mmCIF file of C-alpha atoms in Angstrom:
data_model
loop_
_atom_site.group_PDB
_atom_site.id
_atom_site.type_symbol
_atom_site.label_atom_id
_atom_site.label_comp_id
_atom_site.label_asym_id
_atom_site.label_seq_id
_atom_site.Cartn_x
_atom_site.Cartn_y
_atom_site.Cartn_z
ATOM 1 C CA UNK A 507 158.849 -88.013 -2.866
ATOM 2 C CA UNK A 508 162.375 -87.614 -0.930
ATOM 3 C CA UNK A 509 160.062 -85.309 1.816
ATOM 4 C CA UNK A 510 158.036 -88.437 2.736
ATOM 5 C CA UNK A 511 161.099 -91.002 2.880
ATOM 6 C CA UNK A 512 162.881 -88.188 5.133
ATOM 7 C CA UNK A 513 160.136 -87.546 7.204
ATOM 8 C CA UNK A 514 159.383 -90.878 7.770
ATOM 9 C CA UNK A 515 163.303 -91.266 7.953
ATOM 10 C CA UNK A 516 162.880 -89.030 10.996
ATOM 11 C CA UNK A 517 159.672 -90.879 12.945
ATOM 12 C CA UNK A 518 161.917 -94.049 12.531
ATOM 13 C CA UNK A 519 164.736 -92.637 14.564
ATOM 14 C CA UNK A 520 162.558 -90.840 16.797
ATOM 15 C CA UNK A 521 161.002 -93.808 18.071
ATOM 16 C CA UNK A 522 164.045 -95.562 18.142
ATOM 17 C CA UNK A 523 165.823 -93.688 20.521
ATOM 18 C CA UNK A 524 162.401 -92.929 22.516
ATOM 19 C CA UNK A 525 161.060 -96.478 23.169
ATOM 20 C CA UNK A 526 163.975 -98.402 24.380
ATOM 21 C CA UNK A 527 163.918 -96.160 27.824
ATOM 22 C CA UNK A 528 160.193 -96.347 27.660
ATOM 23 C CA UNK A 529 159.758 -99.939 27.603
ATOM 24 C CA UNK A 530 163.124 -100.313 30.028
ATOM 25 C CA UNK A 531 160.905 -98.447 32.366
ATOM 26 C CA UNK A 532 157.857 -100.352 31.788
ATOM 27 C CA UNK A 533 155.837 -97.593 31.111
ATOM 28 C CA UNK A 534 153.448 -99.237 28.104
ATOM 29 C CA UNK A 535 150.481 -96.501 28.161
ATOM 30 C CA UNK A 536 153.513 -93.492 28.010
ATOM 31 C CA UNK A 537 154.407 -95.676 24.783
ATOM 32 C CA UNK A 538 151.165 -95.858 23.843
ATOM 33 C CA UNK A 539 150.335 -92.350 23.596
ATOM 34 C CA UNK A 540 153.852 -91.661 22.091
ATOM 35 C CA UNK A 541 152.765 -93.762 19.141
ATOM 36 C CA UNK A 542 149.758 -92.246 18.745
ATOM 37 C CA UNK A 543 151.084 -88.651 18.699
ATOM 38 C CA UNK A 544 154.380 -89.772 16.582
ATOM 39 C CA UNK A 545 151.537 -91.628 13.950
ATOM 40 C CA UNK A 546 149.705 -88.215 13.976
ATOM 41 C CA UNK A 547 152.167 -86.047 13.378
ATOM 42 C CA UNK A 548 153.985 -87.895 10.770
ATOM 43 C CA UNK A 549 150.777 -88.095 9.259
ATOM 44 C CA UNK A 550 150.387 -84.411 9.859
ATOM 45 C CA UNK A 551 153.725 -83.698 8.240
ATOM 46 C CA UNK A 552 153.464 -85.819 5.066
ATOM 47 C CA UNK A 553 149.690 -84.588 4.534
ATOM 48 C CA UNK A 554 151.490 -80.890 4.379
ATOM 49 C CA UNK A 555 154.981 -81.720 2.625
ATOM 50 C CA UNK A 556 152.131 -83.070 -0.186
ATOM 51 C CA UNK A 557 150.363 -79.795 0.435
ATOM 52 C CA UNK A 558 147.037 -80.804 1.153
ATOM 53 C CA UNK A 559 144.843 -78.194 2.253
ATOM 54 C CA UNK A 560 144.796 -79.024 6.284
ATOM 55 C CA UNK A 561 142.344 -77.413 8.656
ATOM 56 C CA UNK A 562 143.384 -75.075 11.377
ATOM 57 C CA UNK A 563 141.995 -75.994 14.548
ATOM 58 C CA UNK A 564 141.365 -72.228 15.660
ATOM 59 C CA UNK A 565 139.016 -72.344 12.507
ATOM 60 C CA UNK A 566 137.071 -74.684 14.914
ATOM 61 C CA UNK A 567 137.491 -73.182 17.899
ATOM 62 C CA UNK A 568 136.439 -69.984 16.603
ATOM 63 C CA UNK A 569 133.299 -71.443 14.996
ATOM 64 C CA UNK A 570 131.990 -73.469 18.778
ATOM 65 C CA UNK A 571 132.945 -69.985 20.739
ATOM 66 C CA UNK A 572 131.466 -67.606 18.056
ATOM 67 C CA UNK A 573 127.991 -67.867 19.190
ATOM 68 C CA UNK A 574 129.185 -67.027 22.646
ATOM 69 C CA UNK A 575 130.902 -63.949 21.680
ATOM 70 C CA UNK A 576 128.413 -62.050 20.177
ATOM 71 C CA UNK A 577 126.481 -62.771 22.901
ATOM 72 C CA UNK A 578 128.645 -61.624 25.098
ATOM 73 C CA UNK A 579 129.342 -58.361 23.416
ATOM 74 C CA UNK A 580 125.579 -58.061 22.238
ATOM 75 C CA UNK A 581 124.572 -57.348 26.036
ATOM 76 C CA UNK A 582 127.664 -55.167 26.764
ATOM 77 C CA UNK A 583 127.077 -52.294 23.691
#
């Protein structure tokens, strides 16, 4: 249970050193996307300090170009 307070421990001070400058700056869809990626990946990393089983995205890329590649190498032997 200490992971998930640290890692959202972590997110907290992340984002309060990062949006300061980015609202100083006016730049509200660089914040935007910053909270987006900061909510994923502390999502991310609490999902995997409770070790949940989480997919690896070359699974899926492997699966959507698979096809493809023994096509490919079909015609060429």
């Amino acid at each position: 249970m200490w992971t998930i307070m640290l890692i959202l421990l972590i997110s907290l001070l992340i984002a309060l050193f990062e949006v300061p400058f980015l609202r100083r700056n006016a730049m509200n869809r660089e914040m935007l996307v910053f909270f987006i990626l900061l909510v994923v990946a502390t999502g991310l990393s609490i999902a995997e300090s409770l070790e949940a089983n989480i997919p690896n995205p070359l699974d899926w890329i492997t699966f959507v170009y698979k096809p493809f590649s023994d096509f490919i190498f079909g015609t060429v032997e």
